[in-house]
Short mmCIF file of C-alpha atoms and ligand atoms in Angstrom, two decimals:
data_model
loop_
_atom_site.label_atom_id
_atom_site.label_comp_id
_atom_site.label_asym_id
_atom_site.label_seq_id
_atom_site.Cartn_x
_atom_site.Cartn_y
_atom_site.Cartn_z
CA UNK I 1 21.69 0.78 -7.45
CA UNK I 2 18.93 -1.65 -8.18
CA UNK I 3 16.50 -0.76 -11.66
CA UNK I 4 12.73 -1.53 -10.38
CA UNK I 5 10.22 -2.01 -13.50
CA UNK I 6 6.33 -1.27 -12.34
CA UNK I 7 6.97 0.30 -9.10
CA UNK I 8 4.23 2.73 -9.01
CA UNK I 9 1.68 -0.17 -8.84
CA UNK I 10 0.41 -2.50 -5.92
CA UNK I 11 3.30 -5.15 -5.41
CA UNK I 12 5.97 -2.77 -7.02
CA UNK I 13 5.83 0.17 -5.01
CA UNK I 14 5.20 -1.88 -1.80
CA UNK I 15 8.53 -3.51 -2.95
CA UNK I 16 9.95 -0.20 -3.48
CA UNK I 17 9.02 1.39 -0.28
CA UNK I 18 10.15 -1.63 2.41
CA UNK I 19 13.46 -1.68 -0.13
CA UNK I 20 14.07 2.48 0.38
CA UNK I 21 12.89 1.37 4.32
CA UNK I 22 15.50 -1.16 4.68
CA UNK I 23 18.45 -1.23 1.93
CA UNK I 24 20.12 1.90 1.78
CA UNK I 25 20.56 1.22 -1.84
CA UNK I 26 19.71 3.58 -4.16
CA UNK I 27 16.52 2.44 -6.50
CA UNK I 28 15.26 3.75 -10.07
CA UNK I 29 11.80 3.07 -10.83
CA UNK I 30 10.45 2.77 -14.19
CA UNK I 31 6.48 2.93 -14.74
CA UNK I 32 4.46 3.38 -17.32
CA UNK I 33 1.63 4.99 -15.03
CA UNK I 34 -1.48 3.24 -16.70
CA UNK I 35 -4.38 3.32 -14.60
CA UNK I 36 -2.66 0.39 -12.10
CA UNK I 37 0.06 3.10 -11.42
CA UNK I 38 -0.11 5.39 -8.76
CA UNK I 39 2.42 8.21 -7.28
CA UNK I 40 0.25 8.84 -4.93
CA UNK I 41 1.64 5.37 -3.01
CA UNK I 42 5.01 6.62 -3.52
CA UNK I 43 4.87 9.99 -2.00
CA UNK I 44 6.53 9.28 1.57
CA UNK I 45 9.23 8.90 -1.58
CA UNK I 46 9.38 12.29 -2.66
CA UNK I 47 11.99 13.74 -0.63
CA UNK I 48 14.44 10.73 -0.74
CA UNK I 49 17.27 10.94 -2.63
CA UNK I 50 17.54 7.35 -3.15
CA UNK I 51 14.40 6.59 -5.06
CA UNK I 52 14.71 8.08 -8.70
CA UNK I 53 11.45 7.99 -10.40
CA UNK I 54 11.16 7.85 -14.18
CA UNK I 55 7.53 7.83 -16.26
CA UNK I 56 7.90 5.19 -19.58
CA UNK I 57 7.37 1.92 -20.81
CA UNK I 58 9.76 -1.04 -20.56
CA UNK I 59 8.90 -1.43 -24.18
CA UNK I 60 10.52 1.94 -25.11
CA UNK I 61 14.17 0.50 -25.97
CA UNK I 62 16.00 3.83 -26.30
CA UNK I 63 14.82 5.06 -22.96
CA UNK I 64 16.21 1.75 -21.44
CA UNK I 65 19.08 2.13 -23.02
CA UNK I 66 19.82 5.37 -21.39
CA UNK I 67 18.73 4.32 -17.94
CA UNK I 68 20.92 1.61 -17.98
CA UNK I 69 23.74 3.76 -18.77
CA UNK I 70 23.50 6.13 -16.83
CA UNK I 71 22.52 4.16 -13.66
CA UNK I 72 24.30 1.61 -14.26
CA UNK I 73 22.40 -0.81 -11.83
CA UNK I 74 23.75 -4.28 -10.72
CA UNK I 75 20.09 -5.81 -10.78
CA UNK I 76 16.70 -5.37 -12.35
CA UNK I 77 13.44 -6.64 -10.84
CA UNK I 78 10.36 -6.46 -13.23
CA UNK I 79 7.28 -6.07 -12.01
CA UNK I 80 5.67 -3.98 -14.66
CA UNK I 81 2.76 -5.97 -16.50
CA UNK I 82 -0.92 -5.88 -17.51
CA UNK I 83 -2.14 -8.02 -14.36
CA UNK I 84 -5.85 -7.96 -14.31
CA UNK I 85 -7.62 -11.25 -15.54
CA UNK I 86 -10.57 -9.64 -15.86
CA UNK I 87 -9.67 -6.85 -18.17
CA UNK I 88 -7.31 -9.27 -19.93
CA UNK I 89 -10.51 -10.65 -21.18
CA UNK I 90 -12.28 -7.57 -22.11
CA UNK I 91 -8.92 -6.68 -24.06
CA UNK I 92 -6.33 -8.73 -24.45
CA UNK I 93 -3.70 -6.43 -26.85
CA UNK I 94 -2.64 -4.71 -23.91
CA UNK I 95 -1.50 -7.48 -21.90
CA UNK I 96 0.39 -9.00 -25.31
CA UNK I 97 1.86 -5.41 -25.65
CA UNK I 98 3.49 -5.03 -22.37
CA UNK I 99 4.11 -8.71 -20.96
CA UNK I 100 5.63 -10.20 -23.86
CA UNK I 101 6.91 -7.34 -26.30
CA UNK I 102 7.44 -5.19 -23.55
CA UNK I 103 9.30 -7.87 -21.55
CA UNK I 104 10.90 -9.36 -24.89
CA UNK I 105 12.56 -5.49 -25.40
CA UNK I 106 13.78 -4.61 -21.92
CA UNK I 107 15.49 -8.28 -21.86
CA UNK I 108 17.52 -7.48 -25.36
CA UNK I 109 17.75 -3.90 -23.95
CA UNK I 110 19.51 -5.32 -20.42
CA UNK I 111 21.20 -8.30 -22.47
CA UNK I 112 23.25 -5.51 -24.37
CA UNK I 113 23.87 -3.70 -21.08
CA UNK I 114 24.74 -7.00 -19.52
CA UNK I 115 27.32 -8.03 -22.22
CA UNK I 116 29.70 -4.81 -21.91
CA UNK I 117 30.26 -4.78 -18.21
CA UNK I 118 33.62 -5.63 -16.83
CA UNK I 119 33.78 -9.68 -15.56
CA UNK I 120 32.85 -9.25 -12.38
CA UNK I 121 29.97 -6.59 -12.79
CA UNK I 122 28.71 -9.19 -15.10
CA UNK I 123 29.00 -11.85 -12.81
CA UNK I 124 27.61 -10.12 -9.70
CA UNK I 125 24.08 -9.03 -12.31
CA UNK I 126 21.17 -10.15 -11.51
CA UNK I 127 17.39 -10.22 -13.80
CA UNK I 128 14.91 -11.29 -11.74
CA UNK I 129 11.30 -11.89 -13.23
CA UNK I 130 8.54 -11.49 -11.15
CA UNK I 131 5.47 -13.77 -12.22
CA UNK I 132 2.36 -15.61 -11.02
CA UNK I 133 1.10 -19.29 -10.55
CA UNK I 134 -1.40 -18.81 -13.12
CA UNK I 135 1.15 -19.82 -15.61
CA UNK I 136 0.50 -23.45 -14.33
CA UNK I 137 -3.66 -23.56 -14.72
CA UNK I 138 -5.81 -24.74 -12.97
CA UNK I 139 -5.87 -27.79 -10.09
CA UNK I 140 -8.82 -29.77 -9.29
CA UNK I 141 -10.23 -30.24 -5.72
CA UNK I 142 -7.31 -33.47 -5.04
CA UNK I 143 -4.66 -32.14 -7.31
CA UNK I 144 -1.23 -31.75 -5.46
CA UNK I 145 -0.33 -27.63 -4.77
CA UNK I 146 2.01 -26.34 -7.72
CA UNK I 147 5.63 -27.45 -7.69
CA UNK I 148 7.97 -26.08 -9.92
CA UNK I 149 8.34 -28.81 -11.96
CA UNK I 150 4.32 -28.15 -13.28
CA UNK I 151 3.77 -28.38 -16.60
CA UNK I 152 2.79 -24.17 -18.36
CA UNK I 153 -0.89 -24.53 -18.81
CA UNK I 154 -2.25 -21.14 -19.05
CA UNK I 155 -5.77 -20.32 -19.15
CA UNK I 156 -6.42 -16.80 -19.78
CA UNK I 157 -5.40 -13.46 -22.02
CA UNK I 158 -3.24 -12.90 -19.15
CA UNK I 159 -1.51 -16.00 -18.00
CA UNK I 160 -0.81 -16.88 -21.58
CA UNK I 161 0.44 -13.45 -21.93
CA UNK I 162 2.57 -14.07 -17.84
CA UNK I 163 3.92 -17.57 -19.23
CA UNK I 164 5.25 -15.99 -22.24
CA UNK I 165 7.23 -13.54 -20.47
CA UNK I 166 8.87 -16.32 -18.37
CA UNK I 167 9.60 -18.48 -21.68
CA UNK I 168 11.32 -15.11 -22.78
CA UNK I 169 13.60 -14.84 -19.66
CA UNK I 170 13.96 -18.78 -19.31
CA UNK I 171 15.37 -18.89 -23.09
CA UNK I 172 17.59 -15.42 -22.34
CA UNK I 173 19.35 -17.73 -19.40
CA UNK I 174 19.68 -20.82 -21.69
CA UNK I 175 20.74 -18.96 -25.15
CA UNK I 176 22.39 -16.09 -24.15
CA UNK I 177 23.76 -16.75 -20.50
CA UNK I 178 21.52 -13.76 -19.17
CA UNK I 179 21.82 -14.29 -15.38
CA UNK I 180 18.33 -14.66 -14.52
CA UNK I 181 15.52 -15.55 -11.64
CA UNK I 182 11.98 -16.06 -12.02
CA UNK I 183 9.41 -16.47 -8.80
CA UNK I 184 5.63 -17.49 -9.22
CA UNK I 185 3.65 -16.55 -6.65
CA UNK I 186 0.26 -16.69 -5.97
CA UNK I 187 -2.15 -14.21 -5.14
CA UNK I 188 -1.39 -11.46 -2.93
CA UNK I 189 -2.87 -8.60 -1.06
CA UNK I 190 -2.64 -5.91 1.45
CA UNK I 191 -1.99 -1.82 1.57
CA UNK I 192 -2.08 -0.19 -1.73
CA UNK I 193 -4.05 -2.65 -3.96
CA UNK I 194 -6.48 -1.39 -6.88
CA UNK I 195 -9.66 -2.02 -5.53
CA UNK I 196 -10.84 -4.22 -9.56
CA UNK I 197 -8.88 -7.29 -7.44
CA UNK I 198 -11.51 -9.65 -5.36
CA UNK I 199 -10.34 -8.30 -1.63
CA UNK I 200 -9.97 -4.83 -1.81
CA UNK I 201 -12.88 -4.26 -4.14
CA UNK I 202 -15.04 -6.19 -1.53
CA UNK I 203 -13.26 -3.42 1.34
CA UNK I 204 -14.26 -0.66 -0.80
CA UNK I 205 -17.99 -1.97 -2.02
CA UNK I 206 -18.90 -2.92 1.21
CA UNK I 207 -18.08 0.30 2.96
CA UNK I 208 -19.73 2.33 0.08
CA UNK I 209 -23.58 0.22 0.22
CA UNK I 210 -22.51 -1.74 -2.70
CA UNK I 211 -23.35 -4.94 -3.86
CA UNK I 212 -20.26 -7.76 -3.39
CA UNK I 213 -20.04 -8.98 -6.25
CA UNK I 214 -18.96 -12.97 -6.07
CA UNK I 215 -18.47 -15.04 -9.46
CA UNK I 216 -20.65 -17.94 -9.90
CA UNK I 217 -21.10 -20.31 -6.72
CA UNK I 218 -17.98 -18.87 -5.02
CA UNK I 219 -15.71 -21.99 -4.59
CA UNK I 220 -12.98 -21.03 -6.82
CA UNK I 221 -10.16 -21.28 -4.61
CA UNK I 222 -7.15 -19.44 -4.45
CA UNK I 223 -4.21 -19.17 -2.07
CA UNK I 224 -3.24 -16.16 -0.66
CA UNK I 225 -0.18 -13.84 0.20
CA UNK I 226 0.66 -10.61 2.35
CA UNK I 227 2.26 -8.17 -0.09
CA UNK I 228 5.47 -7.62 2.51
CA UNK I 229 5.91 -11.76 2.17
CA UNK I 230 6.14 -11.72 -1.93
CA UNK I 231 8.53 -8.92 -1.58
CA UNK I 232 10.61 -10.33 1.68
CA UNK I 233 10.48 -13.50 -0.91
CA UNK I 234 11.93 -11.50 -3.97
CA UNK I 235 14.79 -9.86 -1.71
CA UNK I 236 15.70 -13.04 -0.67
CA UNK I 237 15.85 -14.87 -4.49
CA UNK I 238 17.57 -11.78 -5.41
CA UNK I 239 20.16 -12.30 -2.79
CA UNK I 240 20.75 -16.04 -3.11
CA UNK I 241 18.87 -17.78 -5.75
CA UNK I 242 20.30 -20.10 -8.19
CA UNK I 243 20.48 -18.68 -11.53
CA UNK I 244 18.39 -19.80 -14.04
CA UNK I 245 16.31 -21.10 -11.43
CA UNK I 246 12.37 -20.38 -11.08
CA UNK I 247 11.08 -20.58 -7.22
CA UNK I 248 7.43 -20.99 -6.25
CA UNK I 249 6.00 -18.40 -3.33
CA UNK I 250 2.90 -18.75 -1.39
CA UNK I 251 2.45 -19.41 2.07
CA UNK I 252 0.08 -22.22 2.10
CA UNK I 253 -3.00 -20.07 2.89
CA UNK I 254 -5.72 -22.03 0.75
CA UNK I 255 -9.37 -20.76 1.21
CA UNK I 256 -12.53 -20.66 -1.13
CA UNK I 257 -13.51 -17.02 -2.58
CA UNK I 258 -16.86 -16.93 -0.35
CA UNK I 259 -14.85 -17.50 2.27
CA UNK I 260 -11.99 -14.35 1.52
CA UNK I 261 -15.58 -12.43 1.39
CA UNK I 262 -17.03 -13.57 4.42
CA UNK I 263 -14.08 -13.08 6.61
CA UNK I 264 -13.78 -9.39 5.06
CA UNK I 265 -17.63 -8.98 6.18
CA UNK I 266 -17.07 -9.90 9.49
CA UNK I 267 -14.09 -7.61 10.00
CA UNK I 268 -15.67 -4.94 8.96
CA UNK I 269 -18.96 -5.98 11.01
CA UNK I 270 -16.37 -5.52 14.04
CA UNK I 271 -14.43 -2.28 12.84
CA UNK I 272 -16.60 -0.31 11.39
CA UNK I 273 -20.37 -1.88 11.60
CA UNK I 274 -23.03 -1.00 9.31
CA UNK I 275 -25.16 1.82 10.60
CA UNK I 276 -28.24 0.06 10.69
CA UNK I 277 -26.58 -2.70 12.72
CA UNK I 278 -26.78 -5.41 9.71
CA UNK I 279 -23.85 -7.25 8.73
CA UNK I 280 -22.18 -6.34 5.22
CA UNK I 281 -22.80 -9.77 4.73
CA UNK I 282 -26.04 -8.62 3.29
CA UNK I 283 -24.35 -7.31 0.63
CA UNK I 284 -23.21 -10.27 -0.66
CA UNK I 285 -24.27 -10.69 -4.73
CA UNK I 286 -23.82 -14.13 -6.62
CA UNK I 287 -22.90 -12.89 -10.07
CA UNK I 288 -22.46 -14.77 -13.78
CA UNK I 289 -19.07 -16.33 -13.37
CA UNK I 290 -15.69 -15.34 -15.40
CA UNK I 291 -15.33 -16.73 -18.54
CA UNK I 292 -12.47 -19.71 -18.22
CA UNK I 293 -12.32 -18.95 -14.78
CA UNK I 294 -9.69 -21.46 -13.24
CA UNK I 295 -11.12 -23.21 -10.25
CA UNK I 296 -7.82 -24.04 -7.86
CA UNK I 297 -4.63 -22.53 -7.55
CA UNK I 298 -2.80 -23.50 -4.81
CA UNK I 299 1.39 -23.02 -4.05
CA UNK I 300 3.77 -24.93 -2.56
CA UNK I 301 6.49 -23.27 -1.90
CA UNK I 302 9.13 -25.62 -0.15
CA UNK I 303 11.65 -25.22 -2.41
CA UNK I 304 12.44 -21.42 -2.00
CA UNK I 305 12.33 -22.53 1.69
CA UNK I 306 14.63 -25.00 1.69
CA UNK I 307 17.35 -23.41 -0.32
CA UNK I 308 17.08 -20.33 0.55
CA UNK I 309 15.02 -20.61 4.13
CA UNK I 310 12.19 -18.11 3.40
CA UNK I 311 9.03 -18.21 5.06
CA UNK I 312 6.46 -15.86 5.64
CA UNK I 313 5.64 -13.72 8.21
CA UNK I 314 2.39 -13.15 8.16
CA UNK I 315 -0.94 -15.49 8.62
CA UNK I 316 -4.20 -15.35 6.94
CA UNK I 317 -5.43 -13.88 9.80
CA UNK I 318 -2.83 -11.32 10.79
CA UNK I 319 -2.47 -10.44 7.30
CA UNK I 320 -6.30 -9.78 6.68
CA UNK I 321 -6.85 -7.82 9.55
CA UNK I 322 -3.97 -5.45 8.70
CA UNK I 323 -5.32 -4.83 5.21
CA UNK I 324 -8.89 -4.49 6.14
CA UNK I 325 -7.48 -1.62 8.82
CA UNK I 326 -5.42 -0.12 6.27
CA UNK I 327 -8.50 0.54 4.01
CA UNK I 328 -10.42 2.23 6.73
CA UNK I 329 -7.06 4.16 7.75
CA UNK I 330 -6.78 5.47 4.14
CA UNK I 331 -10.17 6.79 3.09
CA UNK I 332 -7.91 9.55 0.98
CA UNK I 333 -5.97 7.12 -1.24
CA UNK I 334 -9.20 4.77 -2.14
CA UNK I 335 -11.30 8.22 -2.84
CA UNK I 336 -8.26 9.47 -5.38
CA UNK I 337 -8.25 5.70 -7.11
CA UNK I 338 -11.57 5.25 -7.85
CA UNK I 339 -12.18 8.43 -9.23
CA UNK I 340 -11.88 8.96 -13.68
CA UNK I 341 -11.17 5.61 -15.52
CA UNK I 342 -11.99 3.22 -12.61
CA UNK I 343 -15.57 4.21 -12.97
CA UNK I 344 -15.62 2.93 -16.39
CA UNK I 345 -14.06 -0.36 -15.65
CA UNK I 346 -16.62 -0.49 -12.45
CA UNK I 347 -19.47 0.24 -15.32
CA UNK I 348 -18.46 -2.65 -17.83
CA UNK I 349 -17.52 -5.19 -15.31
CA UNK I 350 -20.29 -4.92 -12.91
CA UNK I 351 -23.51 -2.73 -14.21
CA UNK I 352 -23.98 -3.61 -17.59
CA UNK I 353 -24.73 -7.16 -16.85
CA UNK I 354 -27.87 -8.29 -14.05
CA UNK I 355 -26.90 -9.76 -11.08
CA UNK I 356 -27.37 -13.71 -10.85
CA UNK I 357 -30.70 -14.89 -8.61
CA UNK I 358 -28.37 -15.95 -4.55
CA UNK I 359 -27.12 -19.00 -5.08
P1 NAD B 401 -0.40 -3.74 -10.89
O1 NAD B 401 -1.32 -3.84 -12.06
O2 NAD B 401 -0.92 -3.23 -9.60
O3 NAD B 401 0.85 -2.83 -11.28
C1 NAD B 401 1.52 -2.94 -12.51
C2 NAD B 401 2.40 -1.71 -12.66
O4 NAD B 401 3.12 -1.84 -13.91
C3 NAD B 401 1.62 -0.40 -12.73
O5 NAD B 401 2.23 0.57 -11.90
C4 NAD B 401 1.70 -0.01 -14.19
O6 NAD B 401 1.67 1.41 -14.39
C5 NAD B 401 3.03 -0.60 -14.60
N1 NAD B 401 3.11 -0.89 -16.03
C6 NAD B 401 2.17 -1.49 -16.82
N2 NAD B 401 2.60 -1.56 -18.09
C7 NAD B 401 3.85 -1.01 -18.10
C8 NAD B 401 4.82 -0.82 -19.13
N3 NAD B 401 4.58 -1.18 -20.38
N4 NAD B 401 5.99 -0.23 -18.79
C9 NAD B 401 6.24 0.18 -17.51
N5 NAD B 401 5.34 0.02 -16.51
C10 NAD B 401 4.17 -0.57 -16.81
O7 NAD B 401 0.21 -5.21 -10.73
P2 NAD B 401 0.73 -5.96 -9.41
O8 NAD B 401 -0.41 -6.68 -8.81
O9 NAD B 401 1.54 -5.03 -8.61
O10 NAD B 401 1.67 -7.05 -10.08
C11 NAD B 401 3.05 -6.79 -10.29
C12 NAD B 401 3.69 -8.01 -10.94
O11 NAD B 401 3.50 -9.15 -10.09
C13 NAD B 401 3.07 -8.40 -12.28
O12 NAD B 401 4.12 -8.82 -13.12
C14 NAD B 401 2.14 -9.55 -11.95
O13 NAD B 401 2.00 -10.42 -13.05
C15 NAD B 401 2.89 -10.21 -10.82
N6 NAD B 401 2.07 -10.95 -9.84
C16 NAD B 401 0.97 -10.37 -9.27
C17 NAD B 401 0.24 -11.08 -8.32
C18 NAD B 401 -0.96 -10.45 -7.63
O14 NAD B 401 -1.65 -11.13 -6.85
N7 NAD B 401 -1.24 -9.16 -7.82
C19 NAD B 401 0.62 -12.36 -7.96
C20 NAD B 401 1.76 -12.93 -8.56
C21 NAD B 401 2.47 -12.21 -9.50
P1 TYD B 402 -8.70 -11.56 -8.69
O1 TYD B 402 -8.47 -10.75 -7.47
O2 TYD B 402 -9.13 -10.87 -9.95
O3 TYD B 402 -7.37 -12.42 -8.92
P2 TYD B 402 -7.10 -13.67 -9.94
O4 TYD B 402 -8.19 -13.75 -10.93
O5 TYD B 402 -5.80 -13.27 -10.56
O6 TYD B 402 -7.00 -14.88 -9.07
O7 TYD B 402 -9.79 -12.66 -8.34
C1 TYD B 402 -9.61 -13.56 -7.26
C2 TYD B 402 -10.78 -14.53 -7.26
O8 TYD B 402 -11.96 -13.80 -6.93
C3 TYD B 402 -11.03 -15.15 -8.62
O9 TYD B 402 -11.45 -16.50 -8.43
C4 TYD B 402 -12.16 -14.32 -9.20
C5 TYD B 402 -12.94 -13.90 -7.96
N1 TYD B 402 -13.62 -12.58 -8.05
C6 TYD B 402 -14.99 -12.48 -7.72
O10 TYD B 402 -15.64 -13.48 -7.36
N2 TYD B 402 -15.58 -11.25 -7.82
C7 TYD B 402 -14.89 -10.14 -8.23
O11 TYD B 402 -15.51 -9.05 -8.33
C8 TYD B 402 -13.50 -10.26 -8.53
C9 TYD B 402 -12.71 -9.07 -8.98
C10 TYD B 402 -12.91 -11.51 -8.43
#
């Protein structure tokens, strides 16, 4: 039995369904259901007897303290956090709340779990700590990719709030022997992501006549991940990684924002083209840029390769085209997330400032 924090949201419960898909090991799942959570993801779940599902907050210590003992599982994987930049800058209490207090309790909570079990429960435990390359800042155009040995620069509400959490679970390892394993990865997508994160909100704007929104002149640059990679990564630290050892995961995929945007434009152009025979590249809207925004992030990933001889199995390409067909192949599931609060966020993020002249 394996404890999954933040399994009802987009990385999580993509985790959680290849796991209940391919372990045979029973899983709990503990989410808070904010508005990033969703059941709805989960329901090919609801008759299996091996995914237990459980509504709270990894910050609620008694709760955790009752899961543990009664599950008893021989690993955690935490995925539950705040994760949006974006909203981490419109409020960033939240994202203190859950990714350093929240974190900070359900590591004392699993550290007095931890320290009863018999030797060679204890020994066999595993934490692992699922975080982001943001921790690291941001590279210019010539910079090396991220190693692990980069120095914690973070530049947002929600990187701070990401490197704080791993400082947590680092000093865990060192102070109190907490078997631990953190992985940064860099950004992901594919099936099942909130559509407030750059590609799915482009899927779901374009198909609906909206404008694309693209921060300032586009040529931010971030490096990008299949969901079913990060999580084939994660199984495979969890398996085999050296404890108290952080691993890097990306899979070298590199490319400009305008470029993400233009590639989703032109699968759709091909899929599903726009009625009046235009591409969706029309769409396209140069908007005032994020505050802070972080120009480069970019992964290298060698060393979870080497020792532990993951790689990834998707491309750019393959990976793209799958997600962009998964959107049109699940009209239902974007319909039920953007309804109630994500009209809101839509509203402050997007309408109550102008759009920027084209660049
Ligand atoms: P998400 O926002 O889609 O999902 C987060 C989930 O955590 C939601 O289901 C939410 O309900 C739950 N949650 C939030 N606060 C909680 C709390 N206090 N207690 C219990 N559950 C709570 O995020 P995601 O994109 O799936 O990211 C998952 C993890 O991976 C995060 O830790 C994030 O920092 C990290 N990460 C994300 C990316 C990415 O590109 N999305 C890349 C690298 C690392
Ligand atoms: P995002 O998906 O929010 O991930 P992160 O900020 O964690 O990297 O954004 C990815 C990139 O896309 C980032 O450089 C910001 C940019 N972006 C836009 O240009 N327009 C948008 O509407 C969004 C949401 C993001």
């Amino acid at each position: 039995m394996i404890l999954v924090t933040g399994g009802a949201g987009f990385i999580g419960a993509n985790f959680v369904l290849d796991w209940a898909a391919q372990q045979g090991e029973a899983v709990v799942n503990l989410d808070k259901l904010t508005y990033a959570g969703n059941l709805e993801t989960l329901a090919s779940l609801d008759d299996n007897p091996k995914h237990v599902f459980v509504q709270g907050d990894i910050g609620d210590s008694a709760l955790l303290d009752r899961l543990l003992a009664e599950h008893k599982p021989r690993a955690i994987v935490n995925f539950a956090a705040e994760s949006h930049v974006d909203r981490s800058i419109h409020g960033p209490e939240d994202f203190v709340q859950t990714n350093v207090l929240g974190t900070f309790r359900l590591l004392e909570s699993v550290r007095g779990y931890w320290s009863a079990l018999p030797a060679d429960q204890k020994a066999a435990f595993r934490f692992l700590h699922v975080s982001t390359d943001e921790v690291y800042g941001s590279l210019s155009a010539t910079d090396p990719a991220f190693t692990e040995e980069n120095k914690y620069e973070p530049n947002s509400p929600y990187s701070a709030s990401k490197a704080a959490s791993d400082h947590l679970v680092r000093a865990w390892h060192h102070t109190y022997g907490l078997p631990v394993l953190t992985t940064n990865c860099s950004n992901n997508y594919g099936p099942f992501h909130f559509p407030e994160k750059l590609i799915p909100l482009m899927i779901v704007n374009a198909l609906a006549g909206k404008p694309l929104p693209v921060y300032g002149d586009g040529m931010q640059v971030r490096d990008w991940l299949y969901v079913k990679d990060h999580c084939s990564a994660i199984r495979r630290v969890l398996e085999a990684g050296r404890l108290g050892e952080t691993y890097n995961v990306g899979g070298w995929n590199e490319k400009p924002n305008i470029e993400i945007v233009n590639t989703v434009c032109a699968l759709l152009d091909e899929l599903r083209p726009r009625a009046d025979g235009k591409s969706y590249r029309e769409q396209i809207s140069y908007v005032t840029d994020r505050p802070g925004h972080d120009r480069r992030y970019a992964i290298d990933a060698r060393k979870l390769e080497r020792e532990l001889g993951w790689k990834p199995a998707e491309t750019f390409d393959t990976g793209i085209r799958k997600t962009v067909e998964w959107y049109l192949a699940n009209g239902e599931w974007v319909a039920n997330v953007q309804s109630g609060a994500y009209r809101e966020w839509v509203q402050k993020q997007y309408e109550a400032a102008p759009a920027k002249a084209a660049a």
